Short mmCIF file of C-alpha atoms in Angstrom, two decimals:
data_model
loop_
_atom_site.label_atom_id
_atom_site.label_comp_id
_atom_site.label_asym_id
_atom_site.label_seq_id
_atom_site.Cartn_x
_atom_site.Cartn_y
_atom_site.Cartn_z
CA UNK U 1 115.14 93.83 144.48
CA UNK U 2 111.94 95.69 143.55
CA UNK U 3 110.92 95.25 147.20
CA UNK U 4 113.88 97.75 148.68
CA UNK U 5 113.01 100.37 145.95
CA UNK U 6 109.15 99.88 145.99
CA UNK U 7 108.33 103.24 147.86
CA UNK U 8 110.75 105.20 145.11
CA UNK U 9 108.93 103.60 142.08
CA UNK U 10 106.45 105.45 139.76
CA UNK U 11 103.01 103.57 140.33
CA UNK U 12 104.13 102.81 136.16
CA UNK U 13 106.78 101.39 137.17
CA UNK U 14 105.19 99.14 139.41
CA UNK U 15 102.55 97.95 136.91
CA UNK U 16 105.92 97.68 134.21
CA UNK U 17 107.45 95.61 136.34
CA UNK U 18 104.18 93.54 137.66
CA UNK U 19 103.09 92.75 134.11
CA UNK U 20 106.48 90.79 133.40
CA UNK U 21 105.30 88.79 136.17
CA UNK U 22 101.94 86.32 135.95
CA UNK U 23 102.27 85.95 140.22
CA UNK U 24 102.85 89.82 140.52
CA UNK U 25 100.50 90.47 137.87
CA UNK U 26 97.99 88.72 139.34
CA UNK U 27 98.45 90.20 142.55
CA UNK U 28 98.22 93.72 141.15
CA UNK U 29 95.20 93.19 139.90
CA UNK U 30 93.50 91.02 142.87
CA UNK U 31 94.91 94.29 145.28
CA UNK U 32 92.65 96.81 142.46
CA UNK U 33 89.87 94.35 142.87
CA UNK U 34 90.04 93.03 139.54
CA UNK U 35 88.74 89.76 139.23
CA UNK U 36 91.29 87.38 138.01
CA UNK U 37 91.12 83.57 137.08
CA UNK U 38 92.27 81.02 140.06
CA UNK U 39 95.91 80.62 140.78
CA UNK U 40 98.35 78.11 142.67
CA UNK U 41 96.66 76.48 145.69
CA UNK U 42 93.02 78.39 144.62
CA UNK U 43 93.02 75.49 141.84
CA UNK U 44 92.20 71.98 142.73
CA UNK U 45 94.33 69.44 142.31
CA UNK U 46 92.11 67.47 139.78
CA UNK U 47 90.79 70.09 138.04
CA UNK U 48 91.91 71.20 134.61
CA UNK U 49 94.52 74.00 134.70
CA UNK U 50 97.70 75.69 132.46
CA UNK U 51 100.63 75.72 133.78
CA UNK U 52 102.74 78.78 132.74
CA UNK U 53 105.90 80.11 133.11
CA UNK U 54 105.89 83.01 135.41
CA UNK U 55 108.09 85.29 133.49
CA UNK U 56 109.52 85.60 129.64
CA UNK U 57 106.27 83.62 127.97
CA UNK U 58 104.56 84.50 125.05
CA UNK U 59 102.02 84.32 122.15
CA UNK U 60 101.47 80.88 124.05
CA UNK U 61 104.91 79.97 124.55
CA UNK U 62 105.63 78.55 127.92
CA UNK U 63 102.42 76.95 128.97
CA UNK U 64 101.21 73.60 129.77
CA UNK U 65 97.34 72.95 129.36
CA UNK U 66 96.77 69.95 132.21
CA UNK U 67 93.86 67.69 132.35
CA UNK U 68 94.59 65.51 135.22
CA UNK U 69 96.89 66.16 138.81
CA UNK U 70 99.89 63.86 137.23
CA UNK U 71 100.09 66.32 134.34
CA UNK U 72 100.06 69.11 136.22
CA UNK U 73 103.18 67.96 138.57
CA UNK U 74 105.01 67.33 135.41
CA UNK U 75 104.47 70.62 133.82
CA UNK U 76 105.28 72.34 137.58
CA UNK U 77 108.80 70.31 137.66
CA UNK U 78 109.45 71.24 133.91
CA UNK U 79 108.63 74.77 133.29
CA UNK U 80 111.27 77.55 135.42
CA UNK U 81 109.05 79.82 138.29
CA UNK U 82 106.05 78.29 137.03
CA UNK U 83 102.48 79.61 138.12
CA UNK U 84 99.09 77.39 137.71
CA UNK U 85 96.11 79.01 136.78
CA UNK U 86 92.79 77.82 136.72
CA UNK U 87 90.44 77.52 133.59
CA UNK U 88 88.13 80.23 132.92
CA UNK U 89 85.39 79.34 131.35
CA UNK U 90 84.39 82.44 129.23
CA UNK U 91 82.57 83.01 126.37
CA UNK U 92 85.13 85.32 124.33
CA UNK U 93 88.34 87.04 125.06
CA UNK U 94 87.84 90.94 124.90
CA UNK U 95 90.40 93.67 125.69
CA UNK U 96 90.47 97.24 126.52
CA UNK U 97 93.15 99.85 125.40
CA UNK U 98 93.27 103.03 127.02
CA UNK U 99 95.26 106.09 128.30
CA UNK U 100 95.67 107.95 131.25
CA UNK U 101 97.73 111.59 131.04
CA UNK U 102 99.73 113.12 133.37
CA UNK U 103 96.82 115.83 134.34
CA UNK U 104 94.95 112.25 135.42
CA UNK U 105 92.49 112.31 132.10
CA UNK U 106 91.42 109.30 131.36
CA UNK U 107 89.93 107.89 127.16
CA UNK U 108 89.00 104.20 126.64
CA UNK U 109 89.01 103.11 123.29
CA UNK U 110 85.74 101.07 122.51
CA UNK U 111 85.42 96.77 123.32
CA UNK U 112 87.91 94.62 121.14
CA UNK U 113 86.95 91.13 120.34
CA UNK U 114 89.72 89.15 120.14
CA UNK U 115 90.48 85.07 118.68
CA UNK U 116 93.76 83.58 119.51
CA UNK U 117 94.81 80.65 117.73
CA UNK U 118 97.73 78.67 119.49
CA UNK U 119 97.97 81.17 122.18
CA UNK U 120 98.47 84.00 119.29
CA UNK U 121 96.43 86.92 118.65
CA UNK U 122 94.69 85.82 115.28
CA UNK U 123 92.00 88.69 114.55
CA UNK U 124 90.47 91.73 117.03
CA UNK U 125 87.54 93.55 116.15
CA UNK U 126 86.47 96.83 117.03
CA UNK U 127 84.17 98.17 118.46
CA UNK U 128 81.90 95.26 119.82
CA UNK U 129 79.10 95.54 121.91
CA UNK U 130 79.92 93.81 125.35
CA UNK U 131 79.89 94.62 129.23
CA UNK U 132 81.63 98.03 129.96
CA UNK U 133 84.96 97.91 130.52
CA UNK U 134 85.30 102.08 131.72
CA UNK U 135 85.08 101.16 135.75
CA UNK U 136 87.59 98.40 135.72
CA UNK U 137 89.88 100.98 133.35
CA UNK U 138 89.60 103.77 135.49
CA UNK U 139 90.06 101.90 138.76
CA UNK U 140 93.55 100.56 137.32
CA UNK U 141 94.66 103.71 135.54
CA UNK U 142 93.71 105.61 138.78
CA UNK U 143 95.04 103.87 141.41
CA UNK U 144 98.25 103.16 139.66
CA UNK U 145 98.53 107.04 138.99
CA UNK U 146 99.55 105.30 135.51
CA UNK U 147 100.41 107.46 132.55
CA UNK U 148 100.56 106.53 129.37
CA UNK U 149 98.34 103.20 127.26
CA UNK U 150 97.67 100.33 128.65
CA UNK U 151 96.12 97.05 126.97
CA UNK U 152 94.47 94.50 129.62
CA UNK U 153 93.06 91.57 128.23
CA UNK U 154 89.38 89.86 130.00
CA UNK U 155 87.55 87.44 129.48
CA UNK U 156 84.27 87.96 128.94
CA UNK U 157 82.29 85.28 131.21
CA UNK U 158 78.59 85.64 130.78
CA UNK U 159 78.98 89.16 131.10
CA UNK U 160 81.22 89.73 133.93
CA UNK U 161 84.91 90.72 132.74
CA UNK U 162 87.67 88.69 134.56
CA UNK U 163 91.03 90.31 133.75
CA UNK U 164 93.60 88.10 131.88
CA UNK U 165 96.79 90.14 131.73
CA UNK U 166 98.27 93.68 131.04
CA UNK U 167 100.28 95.05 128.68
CA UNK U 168 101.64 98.46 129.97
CA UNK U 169 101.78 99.50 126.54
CA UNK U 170 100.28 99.89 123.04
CA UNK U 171 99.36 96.30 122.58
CA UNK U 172 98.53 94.31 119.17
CA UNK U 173 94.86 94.29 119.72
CA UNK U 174 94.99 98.29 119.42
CA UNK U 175 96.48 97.86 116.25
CA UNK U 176 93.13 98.38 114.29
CA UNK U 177 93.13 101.96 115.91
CA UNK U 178 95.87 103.40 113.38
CA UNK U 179 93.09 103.30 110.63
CA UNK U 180 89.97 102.91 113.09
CA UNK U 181 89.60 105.60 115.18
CA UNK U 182 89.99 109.14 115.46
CA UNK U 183 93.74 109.03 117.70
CA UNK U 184 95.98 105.70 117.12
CA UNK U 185 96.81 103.83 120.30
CA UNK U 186 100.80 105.03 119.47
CA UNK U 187 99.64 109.05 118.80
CA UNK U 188 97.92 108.52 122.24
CA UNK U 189 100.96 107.02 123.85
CA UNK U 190 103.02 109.92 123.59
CA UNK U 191 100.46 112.55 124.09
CA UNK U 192 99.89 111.05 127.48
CA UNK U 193 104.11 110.20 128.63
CA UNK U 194 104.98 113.74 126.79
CA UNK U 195 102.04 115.65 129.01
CA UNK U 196 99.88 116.57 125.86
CA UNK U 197 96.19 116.70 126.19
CA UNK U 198 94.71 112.83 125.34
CA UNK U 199 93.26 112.69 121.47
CA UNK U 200 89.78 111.44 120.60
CA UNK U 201 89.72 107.73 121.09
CA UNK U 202 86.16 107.55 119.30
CA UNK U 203 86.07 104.84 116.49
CA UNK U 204 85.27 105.22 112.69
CA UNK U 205 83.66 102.43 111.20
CA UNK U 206 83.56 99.26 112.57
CA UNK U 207 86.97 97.51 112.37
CA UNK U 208 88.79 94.27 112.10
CA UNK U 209 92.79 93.46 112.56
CA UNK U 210 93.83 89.83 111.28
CA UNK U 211 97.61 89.21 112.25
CA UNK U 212 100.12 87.52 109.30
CA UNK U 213 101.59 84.98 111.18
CA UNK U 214 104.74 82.30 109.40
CA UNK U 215 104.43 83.45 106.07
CA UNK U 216 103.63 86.59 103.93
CA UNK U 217 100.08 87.02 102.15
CA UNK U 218 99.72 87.34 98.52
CA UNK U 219 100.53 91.29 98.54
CA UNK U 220 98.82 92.13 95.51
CA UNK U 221 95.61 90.05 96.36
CA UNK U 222 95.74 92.07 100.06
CA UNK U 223 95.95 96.21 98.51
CA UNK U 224 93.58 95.21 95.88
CA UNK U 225 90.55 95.14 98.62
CA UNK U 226 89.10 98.06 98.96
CA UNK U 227 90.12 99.37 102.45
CA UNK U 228 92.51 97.04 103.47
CA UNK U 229 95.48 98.59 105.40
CA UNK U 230 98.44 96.51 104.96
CA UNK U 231 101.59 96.78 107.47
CA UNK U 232 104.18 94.43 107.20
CA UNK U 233 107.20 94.76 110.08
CA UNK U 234 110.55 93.53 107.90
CA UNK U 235 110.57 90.55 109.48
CA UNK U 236 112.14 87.41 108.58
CA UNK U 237 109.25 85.12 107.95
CA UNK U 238 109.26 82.15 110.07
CA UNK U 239 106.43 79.66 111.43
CA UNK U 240 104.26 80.78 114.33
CA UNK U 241 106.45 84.71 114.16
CA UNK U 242 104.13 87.93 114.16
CA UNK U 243 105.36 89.43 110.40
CA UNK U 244 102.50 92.75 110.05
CA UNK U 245 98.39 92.95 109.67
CA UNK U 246 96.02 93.77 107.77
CA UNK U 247 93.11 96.25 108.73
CA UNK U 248 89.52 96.65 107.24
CA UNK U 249 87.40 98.89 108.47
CA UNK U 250 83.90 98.94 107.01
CA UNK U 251 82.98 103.01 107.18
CA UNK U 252 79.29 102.55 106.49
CA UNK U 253 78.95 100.68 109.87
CA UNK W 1 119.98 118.28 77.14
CA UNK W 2 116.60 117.21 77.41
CA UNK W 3 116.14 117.04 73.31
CA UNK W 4 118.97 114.72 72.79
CA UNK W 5 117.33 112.45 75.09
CA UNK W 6 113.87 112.79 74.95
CA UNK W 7 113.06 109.59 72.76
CA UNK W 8 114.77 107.69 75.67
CA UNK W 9 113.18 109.34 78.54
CA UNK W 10 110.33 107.74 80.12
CA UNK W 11 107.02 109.75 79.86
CA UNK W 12 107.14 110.07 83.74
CA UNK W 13 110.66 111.54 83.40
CA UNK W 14 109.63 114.31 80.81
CA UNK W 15 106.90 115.48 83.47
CA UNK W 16 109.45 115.92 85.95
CA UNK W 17 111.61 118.14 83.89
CA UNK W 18 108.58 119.95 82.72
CA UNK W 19 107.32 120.94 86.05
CA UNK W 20 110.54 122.49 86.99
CA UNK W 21 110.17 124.92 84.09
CA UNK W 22 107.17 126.92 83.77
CA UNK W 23 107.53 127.67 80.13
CA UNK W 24 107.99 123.68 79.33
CA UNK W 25 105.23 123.06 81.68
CA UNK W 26 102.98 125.36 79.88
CA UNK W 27 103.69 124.21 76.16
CA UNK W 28 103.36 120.67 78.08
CA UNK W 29 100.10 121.25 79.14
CA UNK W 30 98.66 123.20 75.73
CA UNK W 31 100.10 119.89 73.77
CA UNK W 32 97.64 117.58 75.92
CA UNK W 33 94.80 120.04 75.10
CA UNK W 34 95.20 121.68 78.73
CA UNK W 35 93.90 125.16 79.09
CA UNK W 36 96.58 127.76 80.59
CA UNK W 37 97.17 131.29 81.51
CA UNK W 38 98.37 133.14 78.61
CA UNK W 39 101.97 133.58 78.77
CA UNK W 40 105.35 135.50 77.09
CA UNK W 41 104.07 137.42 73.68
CA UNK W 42 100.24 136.20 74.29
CA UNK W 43 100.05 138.87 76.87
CA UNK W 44 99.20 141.79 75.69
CA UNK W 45 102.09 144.88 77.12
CA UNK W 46 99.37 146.80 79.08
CA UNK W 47 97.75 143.91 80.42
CA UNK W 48 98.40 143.21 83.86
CA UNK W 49 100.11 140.26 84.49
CA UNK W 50 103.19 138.44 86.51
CA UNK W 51 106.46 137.83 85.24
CA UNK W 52 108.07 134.94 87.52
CA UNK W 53 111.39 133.35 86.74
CA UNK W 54 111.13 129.82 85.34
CA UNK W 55 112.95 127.70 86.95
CA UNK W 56 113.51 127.46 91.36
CA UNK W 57 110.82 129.42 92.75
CA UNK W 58 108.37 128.62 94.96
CA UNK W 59 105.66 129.68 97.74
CA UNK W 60 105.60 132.46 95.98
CA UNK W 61 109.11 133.62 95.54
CA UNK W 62 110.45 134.58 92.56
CA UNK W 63 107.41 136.36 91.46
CA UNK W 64 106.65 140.14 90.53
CA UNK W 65 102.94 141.42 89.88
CA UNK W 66 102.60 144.19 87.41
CA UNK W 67 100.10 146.35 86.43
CA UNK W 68 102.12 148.80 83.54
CA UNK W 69 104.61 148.08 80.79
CA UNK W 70 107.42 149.71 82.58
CA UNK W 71 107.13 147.57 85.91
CA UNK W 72 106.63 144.92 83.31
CA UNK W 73 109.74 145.85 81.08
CA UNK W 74 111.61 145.88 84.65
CA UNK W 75 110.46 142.72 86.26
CA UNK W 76 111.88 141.34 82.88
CA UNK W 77 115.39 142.27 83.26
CA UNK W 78 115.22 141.57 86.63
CA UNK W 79 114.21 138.02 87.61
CA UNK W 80 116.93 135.16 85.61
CA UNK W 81 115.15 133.42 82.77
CA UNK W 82 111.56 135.17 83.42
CA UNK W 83 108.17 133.92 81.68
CA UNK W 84 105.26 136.64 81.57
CA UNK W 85 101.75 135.40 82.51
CA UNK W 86 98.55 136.66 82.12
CA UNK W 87 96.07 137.52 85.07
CA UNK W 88 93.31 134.67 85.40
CA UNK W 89 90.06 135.98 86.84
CA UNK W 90 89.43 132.30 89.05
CA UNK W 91 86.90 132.09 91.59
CA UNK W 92 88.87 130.28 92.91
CA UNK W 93 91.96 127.79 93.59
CA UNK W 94 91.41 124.12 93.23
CA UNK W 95 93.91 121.21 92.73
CA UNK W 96 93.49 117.18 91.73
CA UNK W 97 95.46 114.80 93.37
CA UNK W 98 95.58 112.04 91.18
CA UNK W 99 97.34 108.33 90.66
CA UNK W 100 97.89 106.15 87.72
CA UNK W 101 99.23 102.84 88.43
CA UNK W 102 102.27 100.45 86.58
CA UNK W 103 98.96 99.02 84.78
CA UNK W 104 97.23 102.29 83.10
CA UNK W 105 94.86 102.29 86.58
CA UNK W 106 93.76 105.49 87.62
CA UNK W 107 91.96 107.09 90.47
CA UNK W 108 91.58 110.67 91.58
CA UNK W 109 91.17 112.33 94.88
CA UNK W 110 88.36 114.58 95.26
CA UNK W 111 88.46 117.89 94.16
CA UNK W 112 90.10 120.25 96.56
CA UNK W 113 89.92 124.16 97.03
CA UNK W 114 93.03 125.82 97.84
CA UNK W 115 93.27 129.25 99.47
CA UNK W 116 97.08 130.79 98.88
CA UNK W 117 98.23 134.09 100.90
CA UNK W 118 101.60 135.69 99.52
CA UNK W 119 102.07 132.79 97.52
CA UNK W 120 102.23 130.38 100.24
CA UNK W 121 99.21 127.56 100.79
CA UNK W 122 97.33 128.38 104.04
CA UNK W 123 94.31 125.82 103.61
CA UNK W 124 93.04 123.01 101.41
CA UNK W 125 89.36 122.04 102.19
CA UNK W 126 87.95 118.50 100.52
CA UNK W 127 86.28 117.72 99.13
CA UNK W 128 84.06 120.53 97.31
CA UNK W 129 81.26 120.79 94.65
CA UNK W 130 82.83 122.23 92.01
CA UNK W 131 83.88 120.92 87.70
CA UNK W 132 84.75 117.53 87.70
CA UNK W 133 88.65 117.04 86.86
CA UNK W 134 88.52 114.00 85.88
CA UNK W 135 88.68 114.03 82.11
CA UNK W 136 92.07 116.76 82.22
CA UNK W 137 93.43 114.17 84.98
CA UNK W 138 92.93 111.34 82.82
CA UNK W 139 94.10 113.16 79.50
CA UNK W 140 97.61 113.80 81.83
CA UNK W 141 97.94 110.82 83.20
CA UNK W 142 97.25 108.73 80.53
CA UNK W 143 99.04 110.74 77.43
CA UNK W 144 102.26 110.77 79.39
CA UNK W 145 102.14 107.04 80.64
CA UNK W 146 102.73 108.83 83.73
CA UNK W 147 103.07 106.25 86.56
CA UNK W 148 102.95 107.57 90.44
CA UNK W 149 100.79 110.72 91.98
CA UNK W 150 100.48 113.90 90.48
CA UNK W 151 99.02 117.27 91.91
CA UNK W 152 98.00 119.67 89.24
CA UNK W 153 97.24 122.82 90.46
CA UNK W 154 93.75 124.68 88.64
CA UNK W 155 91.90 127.95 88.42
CA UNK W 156 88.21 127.50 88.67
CA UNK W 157 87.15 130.39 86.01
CA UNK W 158 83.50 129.90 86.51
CA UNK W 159 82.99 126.30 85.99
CA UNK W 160 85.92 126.12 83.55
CA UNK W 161 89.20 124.33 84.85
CA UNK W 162 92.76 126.17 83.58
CA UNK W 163 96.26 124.46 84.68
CA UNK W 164 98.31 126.95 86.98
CA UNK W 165 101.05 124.17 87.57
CA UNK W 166 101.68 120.97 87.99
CA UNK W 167 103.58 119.14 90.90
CA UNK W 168 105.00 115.37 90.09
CA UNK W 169 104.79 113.84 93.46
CA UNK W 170 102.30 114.09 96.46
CA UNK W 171 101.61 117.25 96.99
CA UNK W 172 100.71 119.78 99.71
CA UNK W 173 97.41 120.39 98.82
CA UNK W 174 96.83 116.66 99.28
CA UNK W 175 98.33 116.29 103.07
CA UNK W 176 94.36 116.01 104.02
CA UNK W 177 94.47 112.93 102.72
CA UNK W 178 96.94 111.09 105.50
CA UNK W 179 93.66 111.15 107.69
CA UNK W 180 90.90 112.23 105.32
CA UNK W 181 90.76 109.25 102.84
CA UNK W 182 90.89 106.05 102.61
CA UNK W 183 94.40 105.73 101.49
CA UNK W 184 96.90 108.71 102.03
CA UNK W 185 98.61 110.06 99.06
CA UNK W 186 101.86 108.76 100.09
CA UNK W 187 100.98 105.22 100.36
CA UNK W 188 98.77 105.98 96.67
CA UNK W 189 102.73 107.10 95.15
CA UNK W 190 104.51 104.17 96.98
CA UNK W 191 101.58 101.71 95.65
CA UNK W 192 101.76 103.22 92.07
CA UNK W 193 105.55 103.46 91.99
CA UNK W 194 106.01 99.36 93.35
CA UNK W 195 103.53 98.08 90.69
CA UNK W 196 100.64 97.55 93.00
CA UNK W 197 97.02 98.07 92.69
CA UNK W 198 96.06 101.54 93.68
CA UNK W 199 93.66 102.09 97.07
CA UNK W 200 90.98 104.00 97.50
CA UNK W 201 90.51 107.58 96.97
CA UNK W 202 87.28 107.81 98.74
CA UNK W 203 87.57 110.45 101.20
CA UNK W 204 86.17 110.06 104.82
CA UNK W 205 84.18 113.04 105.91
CA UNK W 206 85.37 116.42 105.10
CA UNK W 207 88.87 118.32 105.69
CA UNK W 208 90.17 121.29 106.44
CA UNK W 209 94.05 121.02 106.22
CA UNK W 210 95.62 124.21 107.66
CA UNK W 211 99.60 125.04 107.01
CA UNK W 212 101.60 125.65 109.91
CA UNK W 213 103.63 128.62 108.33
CA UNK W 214 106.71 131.02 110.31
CA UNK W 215 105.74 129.95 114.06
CA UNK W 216 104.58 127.24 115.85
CA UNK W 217 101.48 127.36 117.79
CA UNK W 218 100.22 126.31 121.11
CA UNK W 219 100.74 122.64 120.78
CA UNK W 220 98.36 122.28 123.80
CA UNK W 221 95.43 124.06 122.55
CA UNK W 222 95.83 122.25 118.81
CA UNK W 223 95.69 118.72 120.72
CA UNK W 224 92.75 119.84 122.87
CA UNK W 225 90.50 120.22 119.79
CA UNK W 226 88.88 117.40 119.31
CA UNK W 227 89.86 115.31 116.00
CA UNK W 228 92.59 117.75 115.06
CA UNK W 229 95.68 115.83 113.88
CA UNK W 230 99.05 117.65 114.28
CA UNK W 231 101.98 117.12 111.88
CA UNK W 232 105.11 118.62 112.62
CA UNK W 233 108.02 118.76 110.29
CA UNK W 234 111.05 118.79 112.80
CA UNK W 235 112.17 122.25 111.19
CA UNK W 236 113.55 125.33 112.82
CA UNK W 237 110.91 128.26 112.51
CA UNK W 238 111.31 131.16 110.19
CA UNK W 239 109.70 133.35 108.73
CA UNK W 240 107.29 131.92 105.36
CA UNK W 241 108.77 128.75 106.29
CA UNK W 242 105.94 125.47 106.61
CA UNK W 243 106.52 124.06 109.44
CA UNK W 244 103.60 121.61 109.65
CA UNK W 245 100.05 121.48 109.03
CA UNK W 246 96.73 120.63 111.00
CA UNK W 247 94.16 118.23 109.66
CA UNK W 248 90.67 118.45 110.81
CA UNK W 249 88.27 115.79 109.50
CA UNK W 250 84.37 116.23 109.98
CA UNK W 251 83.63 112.78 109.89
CA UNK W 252 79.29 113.43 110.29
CA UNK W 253 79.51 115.37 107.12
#
């Protein structure tokens, strides 16, 4: 379907529509020059590989790590439109957020070290020293003609940043920006989609976002650190679900 | 009312009626040892002075300045239920946010210097060198068992601190602090009315908040400046009317 409507689509659009697709996704990026891990036939048979579902998956749902080629056949026959990717092997995952308004301006907020747990986004902090990100943002952001924030997640491989995924969005890693810098990732959002010049993205203070994931913190204990930004979301608790986070960010740094 | 009531009213509850009556508020503030203008038969007929009605007005309204007993005399019979003030010679216009918590905590916001035209707040710069509040704030707080933020409105009279008027709630003179402190005076109330531990009053650079009064401006050229941070209340313009305010924080200072 996208195909017949491809050449009326907002380059956005395109990246909206690629990022809900690993294949796509991956595509995107390999066509910007983006390095990406392996994929499908690029990976071995025998080596070690997840197998993911191409569409729907998250915080680590829908994915199969495999060890050996029998594994792998069983996770391709049981998971729907699957996709195999290679291993990377890289030191730490990192992400960028930035924006790109309408006028074509672009502001990267700084490196974000980030530790998943499970597959889900544990802590991120901000800023980190680390290979610069700006030419692989501005490349995407450009050539997309994208407007509005986007969050791609690399790793970071001895230096060289292989591209993950991409959120075409304000993305929990960014979170730590409400507090920690100067414009939060969700003022920036709709200064760039409502054509309003793009805020400071500088950071204050050195940063760091830790997720409450399954069950609710001692509330008390939490607001009774000095600096600690506390956001809960309403939700439900339940095990492995995303309930709000916690920000510190150390001012002196 | 009030009388036949008091002994069951919560301390809180007796500075909320108070502030909406400047004569209460006054005797309020003398009884915790709280320096005020002079006001009613303390004022002398040919002093200058302003006769303001007690209860409803604000930015300003509801106010006549007089310089002779006639205008005086008139202002009287004009304005419903009118208290007579005496002229304070301030340097200048300061206020104290402040916070005491379910458990007798306390913590005050910086000092702030306020800068009124026709009545109406135009700018609140924090924080500033100037007496330290904290002894009148704690004498409030504590002698009421007031629980939640207050904003108490001074003169500076050289060095010496005298109560215009105090506000039981977050205040406008304390907007700086959504960006310029550690924790915003709305989350200080919410945390002080829930029975949790206060946060930190620390400010983060310096502000200038600046009251979007009447019109709106050029939404463009606010955003363009760098660190400005635009509030807008979502109300029709009118004349006198605050429509939002501007926050810029310093943060190298």
């Amino acid at each position: 379907v996208l195909e017949r409507f491809r050449d009326r689509l907002s380059p956005r659009v395109e990246a909206v529509v690629a990022s809900a697709d690993r294949l796509a996704e991956k595509r995107l990026l390999r066509s910007l020059g983006i390095p990406t891990a392996l994929f499908d036939d690029e990976v071995s048979l025998d080596a070690p590989c997840i197998v993911k579902t191409r569409r729907g998956g998250y915080d680590g749902r829908g994915q199969i790590r495999c060890t050996t080629s029998a594994e792998r056949l069983a996770a391709v026959a049981e998971l729907p439109d699957p996709i195999v990717e290679g291993l990377v092997p890289f030191d730490r995952e990192v992400s960028v957020i930035a924006a790109r308004s309408a006028d074509g301006d672009i502001v990267a907020y700084p490196l974000v070290e980030n530790v998943h747990v499970d597959g889900i986004l544990r802590t991120s902090v901000a800023p980190v020293d680390g290979p610069d990100p700006t030419g692989l943002v501005t490349t995407f952001l450009d050539r997309l003609g994208y407007v509005g924030v986007v969050a791609i997640e690399l790793f970071d491989v001895g230096g060289e940043l292989v591209a993950n995924e991409f959120a075409p969005r304000v993305h929990n890693s960014g979170h730590w920006t409400i507090e920690g810098a100067v414009t939060s990732q969700f003022e920036q959002h709709v200064r760039a989609v409502c054509g309003l010049p793009l805020g400071d993205a500088s950071p204050i203070g050195r940063s760091t976002m830790t997720n409450i994931i399954g069950e609710l913190p001692d509330m008390r204990a939490v607001l009774a650190e000095p600096g600690a930004h506390l956001h809960l979301y309403g939700k439900e608790p339940r095990a492995g679900r995303k309930l709000g986070h916690i920000t510190h960010v150390r001012r002196d740094g």
